[in-house]
Structures are given as structure tokens and as C-alpha cells.
């Protein structure tokens, strides 16, 4: 999530004890710590009301069957691939640019020689705890803030943000490919809800495939970036509603209205503070969020997808929550990790797998 990191326009947030909280990957790599999938600290402006606005539903019936562990792996796609990793960093290809960014989970040594790592276009440096936002270093020449990229046939803008992210999380392509396939073979326009939608790549993929999309994010700048991406690909006529609002407030209102969706993607942050002082804590508020998501799934729903970044937990924690939430709905809950596999300088030479996040996905069969 988204979560995600400090997204465009992200305000500095404070944790429960008052300490500054930003993306723990946004500065120089911290000491490597073995975690199931803790690579992205979430401090996006994801807000929920301070008080629980309704109790959880009492669910009955059998829990869905399970498929665990599931490892969804990407070797790269479109204009992206992971070249190499190690020593707390990762070397990536984003379109024409070769980029180095911190990666705490890269506990091993790089596979490729040093001269490959030295020939980069951009490298993220800085420590957000000490220096505020981080910095990009451009060894060859100064680069513009944005540049065009393409994934799954969708054009969008990469951007060198001060929180080291570039506007897309390519490990999510496994979910987007699944969603695209479901939309294309449905035989009817599916309604897709993208919560914590960030820069809109998933929303554009779904809409281009034929879905009616509702995209929700609390950051005005993220919504602006998403609209830029839509314009870049000349996709303004696609049926996308861009909603700048707190995700929790939005789905609670949709529940009261009786609105329904066929696919829901949700990528909530670990911690966030909203513009009006609302506070989101993943472990406290996720059960209600999933509970509401189930209520707004249509009778012919195709799937509910949850990803979680930067949490110290096993995927089983969100897996069992998803099974309890979907009790009596039938289907299957599959959970595990999203990973990206190194692909070398040619984008084809398979290497080590780098874990990026936890996920849980309910599907009707």
C-alpha cells in the first residue's frame, strides 16, 4: 500500500506514540530484517472515522475453502523489470531508465558486477528520519520529473517522488492481469471499485478492458496524477469515476445506498492520518473495512482482493480474516505473497525472488 508510501502531496504523519512515521523504505536502507513481506511503509492520507460507525456483521455458514500458500510471481512486464538486488538495494529498469532504490529485504549480495550497478540513470539517497524527504541522484545527467511508461497496454507517467517511489508498484501486475482477464471474459460490463487507488494504473487497466470503474483515493495530488495518466493514454472517455475521499467513509456510504460492485481491489496503508485528524490503523480497522466490502459485493461478484505492505505479520493473519469475512459465501480464499523475480539486464535471465507484499483474494470458485 497504500499506503502507499508518502504519495504526491502526502503530509507528514505521526504514529500512536507521536513519532514521525514515513515510508521506512524512503531513505537509505535500514538494517535488513527478515520479514514475510515488509517492504512498503504506508503513510498515505487514508482516513477513517475515529469511532466505529457500525458493528461487524455476524456471519454464519461454512468458511470458503482455502488455497495456501500461494506465491504470485512477476518476472517483469511492459516497461519494467527487476535487474538485480542485494546489499539492501534493488536495481530496476523503468522504461529507458535504470534506477537504484533501497530494498531492506535484499539481504544477499548482488549477482551482477559493480560496473553494471554504476551505470544507472537515477539513484535514491537520503534518510527521511533525519533529512525530511529523500533525494534522487542523477549520475549521468539531470532528468525530468516525469517520463512515459506502459504496462498491460496502458500508458502512464513515472515520476521521481521524494519518497523514492515512481508512481507504480509493478508487483501488482499479477492482480491487474487477473482482473483484466475477468473483465474481458465476463460477457457483461463489470463494476470495479479500486480503493486507495493511488495513480490509477489499475483503474485504467480495468476500464480499458471494459469495466465501469470507481477509483477512490484521499490524496488530491494522487487523483490529479491519475487524471494525467488517463489523458496521456487518451482514455478520457473511459467510464471511470475519480473520487477524492477517505476510502472508509466512501464504502460506508455506498453500503447505505445499496451500491454493489463485481470486483473490489483494496490496498490499505499500515497507518495513516486523514485531513481532518481521522486515524487509520490497519490491524484495528481492516476487519470493518473488509466487512463493508463484502456487503457491497454484488451477488455475481468475481473477486475481492486485499494487499498489505509493511506489516509484521504472516499472510495467515489476513487469510483467516478474509475467510471469516466471507463465511457463508462459498468460493475460495487464496493467500500468500507477491514477489518479483530478478530478470537480469536482458529482462529474461531469471534470478532470485524478492518478496514485496502479502495478499489475500476471495474468488467465487
Short mmCIF file of C-alpha atoms in Angstrom, two decimals:
data_model
loop_
_atom_site.label_atom_id
_atom_site.label_comp_id
_atom_site.label_asym_id
_atom_site.label_seq_id
_atom_site.Cartn_x
_atom_site.Cartn_y
_atom_site.Cartn_z
CA UNK A 1 0.00 0.00 0.00
CA UNK A 2 -1.12 2.47 0.26
CA UNK A 3 -0.40 3.06 1.76
CA UNK A 4 1.37 3.58 -0.13
CA UNK A 5 4.26 5.49 1.00
CA UNK A 6 4.24 9.17 1.01
CA UNK A 7 2.33 9.77 -2.14
CA UNK A 8 2.17 13.06 -4.02
CA UNK A 9 1.09 15.74 -1.57
CA UNK A 10 1.46 13.44 1.40
CA UNK A 11 1.60 15.20 4.71
CA UNK A 12 3.90 14.08 7.47
CA UNK A 13 2.06 11.83 9.89
CA UNK A 14 2.57 10.79 13.45
CA UNK A 15 2.20 7.34 14.91
CA UNK A 16 0.35 6.45 18.11
CA UNK A 17 3.34 7.38 20.26
CA UNK A 18 3.86 10.64 18.42
CA UNK A 19 6.95 9.59 16.47
CA UNK A 20 7.31 10.65 12.89
CA UNK A 21 6.08 7.97 10.51
CA UNK A 22 7.05 7.83 6.87
CA UNK A 23 7.81 5.08 4.41
CA UNK A 24 10.60 3.10 6.02
CA UNK A 25 11.98 2.43 2.56
CA UNK A 26 12.14 6.09 1.68
CA UNK A 27 15.66 6.71 2.95
CA UNK A 28 18.87 4.75 2.98
CA UNK A 29 18.28 1.07 3.60
CA UNK A 30 17.73 0.18 7.26
CA UNK A 31 19.36 -2.86 8.76
CA UNK A 32 17.95 -5.85 6.93
CA UNK A 33 15.27 -7.61 8.93
CA UNK A 34 13.74 -10.85 7.80
CA UNK A 35 10.01 -10.31 7.44
CA UNK A 36 7.34 -12.09 5.43
CA UNK A 37 6.72 -9.05 3.27
CA UNK A 38 7.62 -5.74 4.88
CA UNK A 39 8.78 -3.52 2.11
CA UNK A 40 6.47 -0.55 1.98
CA UNK A 41 5.57 1.63 4.96
CA UNK A 42 2.18 3.16 4.49
CA UNK A 43 1.63 6.72 5.49
CA UNK A 44 -0.86 7.79 2.89
CA UNK A 45 -3.77 10.00 3.76
CA UNK A 46 -6.07 7.08 4.38
CA UNK A 47 -8.57 8.13 6.98
CA UNK A 48 -11.44 6.55 8.86
CA UNK A 49 -13.74 7.97 11.47
CA UNK A 50 -12.23 7.72 14.93
CA UNK A 51 -15.28 5.88 16.25
CA UNK A 52 -16.53 2.59 14.86
CA UNK A 53 -19.63 3.54 12.94
CA UNK A 54 -21.22 0.12 12.90
CA UNK A 55 -20.52 -3.28 14.44
CA UNK A 56 -19.23 -6.17 12.41
CA UNK A 57 -21.84 -8.40 10.82
CA UNK A 58 -22.45 -11.78 12.40
CA UNK A 59 -21.57 -14.28 9.69
CA UNK A 60 -22.84 -17.85 9.53
CA UNK A 61 -22.21 -20.81 7.29
CA UNK A 62 -19.05 -22.55 6.25
CA UNK A 63 -15.88 -20.65 5.59
CA UNK A 64 -14.65 -20.68 1.99
CA UNK A 65 -12.17 -23.36 1.09
CA UNK A 66 -8.57 -22.26 1.16
CA UNK A 67 -5.54 -22.33 -1.09
CA UNK A 68 -2.29 -21.57 0.77
CA UNK A 69 0.44 -20.62 0.44
CA UNK A 70 0.12 -19.01 -2.98
CA UNK A 71 3.10 -17.15 -4.43
CA UNK A 72 2.12 -14.80 -7.25
CA UNK A 73 5.28 -14.04 -9.17
CA UNK A 74 6.13 -11.39 -11.74
CA UNK A 75 9.27 -11.53 -13.86
CA UNK A 76 8.52 -8.06 -15.17
CA UNK A 77 6.10 -6.69 -17.71
CA UNK A 78 5.85 -3.91 -20.21
CA UNK A 79 8.43 -1.25 -19.47
CA UNK A 80 9.51 -2.72 -16.11
CA UNK A 81 11.76 -5.46 -14.81
CA UNK A 82 13.94 -6.06 -11.75
CA UNK A 83 17.52 -6.36 -12.95
CA UNK A 84 19.34 -7.33 -9.73
CA UNK A 85 19.21 -6.85 -5.97
CA UNK A 86 21.44 -7.08 -2.93
CA UNK A 87 23.16 -5.20 -0.10
CA UNK A 88 19.87 -3.56 0.83
CA UNK A 89 19.17 -2.16 -2.64
CA UNK A 90 17.45 -3.08 -5.89
CA UNK A 91 18.40 -2.27 -9.47
CA UNK A 92 15.38 -1.78 -11.71
CA UNK A 93 14.56 -0.90 -15.30
CA UNK A 94 11.68 1.54 -15.79
CA UNK A 95 11.36 2.26 -19.48
CA UNK A 96 14.59 3.95 -20.66
CA UNK A 97 15.89 4.48 -17.12
CA UNK A 98 17.95 2.20 -14.90
CA UNK A 99 17.21 3.03 -11.24
CA UNK A 100 18.62 2.09 -7.82
CA UNK A 101 16.34 2.24 -4.78
CA UNK A 102 16.61 0.99 -1.18
CA UNK A 103 15.24 -2.50 -0.50
CA UNK A 104 15.58 -3.75 3.07
CA UNK A 105 14.70 -7.33 2.15
CA UNK A 106 17.60 -7.74 -0.27
CA UNK A 107 19.75 -9.48 2.33
CA UNK A 108 22.08 -11.14 -0.16
CA UNK A 109 24.92 -9.86 -2.31
CA UNK A 110 24.23 -8.58 -5.83
CA UNK A 111 24.63 -11.13 -8.62
CA UNK A 112 25.82 -8.67 -11.23
CA UNK A 113 29.22 -6.93 -11.15
CA UNK A 114 29.67 -3.45 -9.72
CA UNK A 115 30.10 -1.78 -13.12
CA UNK A 116 26.50 -2.72 -14.00
CA UNK A 117 25.24 -1.02 -10.85
CA UNK A 118 27.37 2.02 -11.55
CA UNK A 119 25.79 2.66 -14.95
CA UNK A 120 22.48 3.97 -13.64
CA UNK A 121 20.34 6.96 -14.57
CA UNK A 122 18.95 7.63 -11.10
CA UNK A 123 19.56 6.51 -7.51
CA UNK A 124 17.56 7.37 -4.43
CA UNK A 125 19.52 8.66 -1.46
CA UNK A 126 18.75 10.28 1.86
CA UNK A 127 17.27 9.38 5.19
CA UNK A 128 13.74 10.66 5.78
CA UNK A 129 14.08 10.44 9.56
CA UNK A 130 17.00 12.86 9.50
CA UNK A 131 16.59 14.92 6.36
CA UNK A 132 12.87 15.05 5.77
CA UNK A 133 12.22 13.90 2.25
CA UNK A 134 14.82 11.90 0.37
CA UNK A 135 16.74 12.84 -2.74
CA UNK A 136 17.33 11.47 -6.19
CA UNK A 137 20.85 11.48 -7.59
CA UNK A 138 21.31 11.52 -11.38
CA UNK A 139 24.84 10.30 -12.18
CA UNK A 140 24.69 10.80 -15.96
CA UNK A 141 22.55 13.88 -16.49
CA UNK A 142 19.66 15.73 -14.89
CA UNK A 143 16.36 14.08 -15.73
CA UNK A 144 12.87 15.49 -15.88
CA UNK A 145 10.41 14.82 -13.09
CA UNK A 146 8.23 12.53 -15.21
CA UNK A 147 8.62 10.11 -18.10
CA UNK A 148 6.20 7.82 -20.01
CA UNK A 149 5.76 4.16 -19.11
CA UNK A 150 3.47 1.34 -20.24
CA UNK A 151 2.11 -1.76 -18.50
CA UNK A 152 -0.59 -4.07 -19.85
CA UNK A 153 -1.13 -1.71 -22.76
CA UNK A 154 -1.82 1.29 -20.51
CA UNK A 155 0.28 4.44 -20.76
CA UNK A 156 1.09 6.35 -17.59
CA UNK A 157 3.70 8.67 -16.12
CA UNK A 158 6.59 7.58 -13.97
CA UNK A 159 7.66 10.26 -11.51
CA UNK A 160 10.70 10.70 -9.26
CA UNK A 161 8.94 11.35 -5.96
CA UNK A 162 10.66 12.45 -2.77
CA UNK A 163 9.53 9.23 -1.10
CA UNK A 164 11.56 7.14 -3.60
CA UNK A 165 8.54 5.68 -5.37
CA UNK A 166 7.89 6.19 -9.05
CA UNK A 167 4.10 6.01 -9.34
CA UNK A 168 3.51 2.31 -9.90
CA UNK A 169 4.00 -0.90 -7.94
CA UNK A 170 4.75 -3.44 -10.66
CA UNK A 171 4.30 -6.49 -8.44
CA UNK A 172 0.58 -5.68 -8.57
CA UNK A 173 0.52 -6.62 -12.24
CA UNK A 174 -0.39 -10.18 -11.24
CA UNK A 175 -3.63 -8.86 -9.73
CA UNK A 176 -4.21 -6.49 -12.62
CA UNK A 177 -3.72 -9.27 -15.19
CA UNK A 178 -6.20 -11.43 -13.29
CA UNK A 179 -8.70 -8.55 -13.16
CA UNK A 180 -8.24 -7.75 -16.85
CA UNK A 181 -8.93 -11.39 -17.74
CA UNK A 182 -12.05 -11.49 -15.56
CA UNK A 183 -13.43 -8.30 -17.11
CA UNK A 184 -12.76 -9.40 -20.68
CA UNK A 185 -14.40 -12.80 -20.32
CA UNK A 186 -17.38 -11.73 -18.20
CA UNK A 187 -19.71 -11.12 -21.12
CA UNK A 188 -21.12 -8.07 -19.32
CA UNK A 189 -19.69 -4.77 -18.03
CA UNK A 190 -18.26 -5.47 -14.59
CA UNK A 191 -18.28 -2.78 -11.92
CA UNK A 192 -14.84 -2.41 -10.33
CA UNK A 193 -14.07 -0.50 -7.13
CA UNK A 194 -10.43 0.48 -6.63
CA UNK A 195 -9.85 1.63 -3.03
CA UNK A 196 -6.65 3.52 -2.19
CA UNK A 197 -6.25 3.72 -5.95
CA UNK A 198 -3.09 5.89 -5.97
CA UNK A 199 -2.07 6.93 -9.52
CA UNK A 200 -4.80 4.99 -11.28
CA UNK A 201 -2.92 2.39 -13.31
CA UNK A 202 -5.17 -0.45 -12.08
CA UNK A 203 -8.26 1.66 -12.76
CA UNK A 204 -7.11 2.36 -16.32
CA UNK A 205 -6.33 -1.32 -16.93
CA UNK A 206 -9.82 -2.30 -15.75
CA UNK A 207 -11.59 0.41 -17.74
CA UNK A 208 -9.62 -0.35 -20.90
CA UNK A 209 -10.73 -3.98 -20.56
CA UNK A 210 -14.38 -2.91 -20.47
CA UNK A 211 -15.19 -2.34 -16.80
CA UNK A 212 -17.07 0.54 -15.17
CA UNK A 213 -14.60 1.78 -12.57
CA UNK A 214 -14.86 3.76 -9.35
CA UNK A 215 -11.45 4.96 -8.19
CA UNK A 216 -11.12 6.24 -4.60
CA UNK A 217 -8.14 7.98 -3.01
CA UNK A 218 -7.87 10.62 -0.28
CA UNK A 219 -4.98 12.50 -1.91
CA UNK A 220 -5.92 15.28 -4.32
CA UNK A 221 -2.48 15.14 -5.91
CA UNK A 222 -2.75 11.38 -6.45
CA UNK A 223 -6.12 11.88 -8.15
CA UNK A 224 -4.54 14.62 -10.27
CA UNK A 225 -1.72 12.28 -11.25
CA UNK A 226 -4.26 9.58 -12.14
CA UNK A 227 -6.10 12.02 -14.40
CA UNK A 228 -2.79 12.91 -16.05
CA UNK A 229 -2.27 9.22 -16.73
CA UNK A 230 -5.74 8.97 -18.21
CA UNK A 231 -5.07 11.91 -20.51
CA UNK A 232 -1.65 10.56 -21.53
CA UNK A 233 -3.27 7.41 -22.86
CA UNK A 234 -6.15 9.35 -24.46
CA UNK A 235 -8.55 7.39 -22.27
CA UNK A 236 -10.73 10.30 -21.13
CA UNK A 237 -13.89 8.68 -22.48
CA UNK A 238 -13.47 5.52 -20.43
CA UNK A 239 -16.10 5.07 -17.68
CA UNK A 240 -14.07 5.99 -14.58
CA UNK A 241 -15.37 7.91 -11.57
CA UNK A 242 -12.49 9.65 -9.79
CA UNK A 243 -13.44 10.07 -6.12
CA UNK A 244 -11.20 12.12 -3.82
CA UNK A 245 -12.37 10.93 -0.42
CA UNK A 246 -11.50 8.77 2.54
CA UNK A 247 -12.00 5.17 1.43
CA UNK A 248 -13.74 4.02 4.60
CA UNK A 249 -16.25 6.85 4.56
CA UNK A 250 -16.94 6.19 0.92
CA UNK A 251 -17.70 2.48 1.25
CA UNK A 252 -19.88 3.04 4.32
CA UNK A 253 -21.95 5.47 2.29
CA UNK A 254 -22.08 3.01 -0.61
CA UNK A 255 -23.33 0.35 1.79
CA UNK A 256 -26.15 2.64 2.96
CA UNK A 257 -27.04 3.40 -0.66
CA UNK A 258 -27.14 -0.28 -1.60
CA UNK A 259 -24.41 0.12 -4.22
CA UNK A 260 -22.72 -3.06 -5.42
CA UNK A 261 -19.50 -3.99 -7.22
CA UNK A 262 -18.30 -7.11 -9.00
CA UNK A 263 -14.59 -6.69 -8.22
CA UNK A 264 -13.10 -4.77 -5.30
CA UNK A 265 -9.39 -4.02 -5.05
CA UNK A 266 -8.23 -2.67 -1.70
CA UNK A 267 -4.67 -1.74 -0.81
CA UNK A 268 -4.92 -0.06 2.60
CA UNK A 269 -1.97 1.52 4.39
CA UNK A 270 -0.50 0.30 7.62
CA UNK A 271 -1.04 3.68 9.24
CA UNK A 272 -2.48 6.96 8.07
CA UNK A 273 -3.94 10.23 9.24
CA UNK A 274 -6.66 11.99 7.34
CA UNK A 275 -7.01 15.70 6.61
CA UNK A 276 -9.50 16.13 9.46
CA UNK A 277 -7.50 14.20 12.03
CA UNK A 278 -9.06 10.81 11.31
CA UNK A 279 -6.74 7.93 12.09
CA UNK A 280 -6.34 4.61 10.33
CA UNK A 281 -4.58 1.63 11.91
CA UNK A 282 -4.55 -1.46 9.72
CA UNK A 283 -4.92 -4.01 12.49
CA UNK A 284 -7.73 -2.07 14.15
CA UNK A 285 -9.78 -1.04 11.14
CA UNK A 286 -9.19 -3.71 8.49
CA UNK A 287 -11.87 -6.11 9.84
CA UNK A 288 -14.58 -3.46 9.42
CA UNK A 289 -13.28 -2.44 6.01
CA UNK A 290 -13.45 -6.00 4.69
CA UNK A 291 -16.84 -6.48 6.34
CA UNK A 292 -18.24 -3.47 4.49
CA UNK A 293 -16.57 -4.59 1.25
CA UNK A 294 -18.40 -7.89 1.49
CA UNK A 295 -21.71 -6.09 1.90
CA UNK A 296 -21.17 -4.12 -1.31
CA UNK A 297 -20.10 -7.11 -3.38
CA UNK A 298 -22.72 -7.97 -5.99
CA UNK A 299 -24.49 -11.36 -5.97
CA UNK A 300 -22.43 -12.26 -9.05
CA UNK A 301 -19.17 -10.88 -7.67
CA UNK A 302 -15.96 -12.01 -9.30
CA UNK A 303 -13.48 -11.27 -6.53
CA UNK A 304 -12.29 -9.29 -3.51
CA UNK A 305 -8.54 -8.58 -3.47
CA UNK A 306 -6.57 -7.32 -0.48
CA UNK A 307 -2.86 -6.47 -0.42
CA UNK A 308 -0.91 -5.43 2.66
CA UNK A 309 2.53 -3.87 2.77
CA UNK A 310 4.96 -3.19 5.59
CA UNK A 311 3.24 -5.18 8.30
CA UNK A 312 4.94 -7.50 10.75
CA UNK A 313 2.58 -10.39 10.31
CA UNK A 314 2.17 -13.66 8.47
CA UNK A 315 -0.09 -13.79 5.45
CA UNK A 316 -2.19 -16.14 7.57
CA UNK A 317 -3.42 -13.14 9.58
CA UNK A 318 -5.18 -11.59 6.60
CA UNK A 319 -6.00 -15.02 5.15
CA UNK A 320 -8.04 -16.11 8.16
CA UNK A 321 -9.68 -12.69 8.39
CA UNK A 322 -10.75 -12.95 4.76
CA UNK A 323 -12.16 -16.46 5.32
CA UNK A 324 -14.15 -15.27 8.33
CA UNK A 325 -15.40 -12.22 6.43
CA UNK A 326 -16.56 -14.40 3.52
CA UNK A 327 -18.13 -17.09 5.72
CA UNK A 328 -21.22 -18.47 4.01
CA UNK A 329 -20.30 -17.00 0.62
CA UNK A 330 -18.72 -20.15 -0.76
CA UNK A 331 -15.82 -19.89 -3.13
CA UNK A 332 -12.11 -19.98 -2.35
CA UNK A 333 -9.73 -17.76 -0.40
CA UNK A 334 -6.16 -17.88 -1.69
CA UNK A 335 -3.43 -16.05 0.18
CA UNK A 336 0.31 -15.68 0.23
CA UNK A 337 2.88 -13.23 -1.12
CA UNK A 338 3.54 -11.15 -4.19
CA UNK A 339 7.11 -11.46 -5.41
CA UNK A 340 9.17 -10.06 -8.27
CA UNK A 341 11.90 -12.22 -9.76
CA UNK A 342 15.18 -10.79 -10.95
CA UNK A 343 15.44 -10.80 -14.72
CA UNK A 344 18.98 -9.62 -15.45
CA UNK A 345 19.99 -6.88 -17.85
CA UNK A 346 18.15 -8.57 -20.72
CA UNK A 347 14.88 -8.88 -18.82
CA UNK A 348 14.84 -12.65 -19.36
CA UNK A 349 17.54 -14.18 -17.15
CA UNK A 350 15.72 -15.43 -14.07
CA UNK A 351 17.34 -14.92 -10.70
CA UNK A 352 16.20 -14.60 -7.09
CA UNK A 353 12.68 -13.77 -5.95
CA UNK A 354 12.16 -10.56 -3.98
CA UNK A 355 9.10 -10.53 -1.73
CA UNK A 356 7.10 -7.31 -1.84
CA UNK A 357 3.78 -7.76 -0.02
CA UNK A 358 1.17 -10.04 1.46
CA UNK A 359 -2.14 -10.65 -0.25
CA UNK A 360 -5.46 -12.44 0.18
CA UNK A 361 -8.01 -12.92 -2.58
CA UNK A 362 -11.53 -14.31 -2.45
CA UNK A 363 -12.99 -15.70 -5.68
CA UNK A 364 -16.38 -17.38 -6.07
CA UNK A 365 -14.91 -20.65 -7.36
#
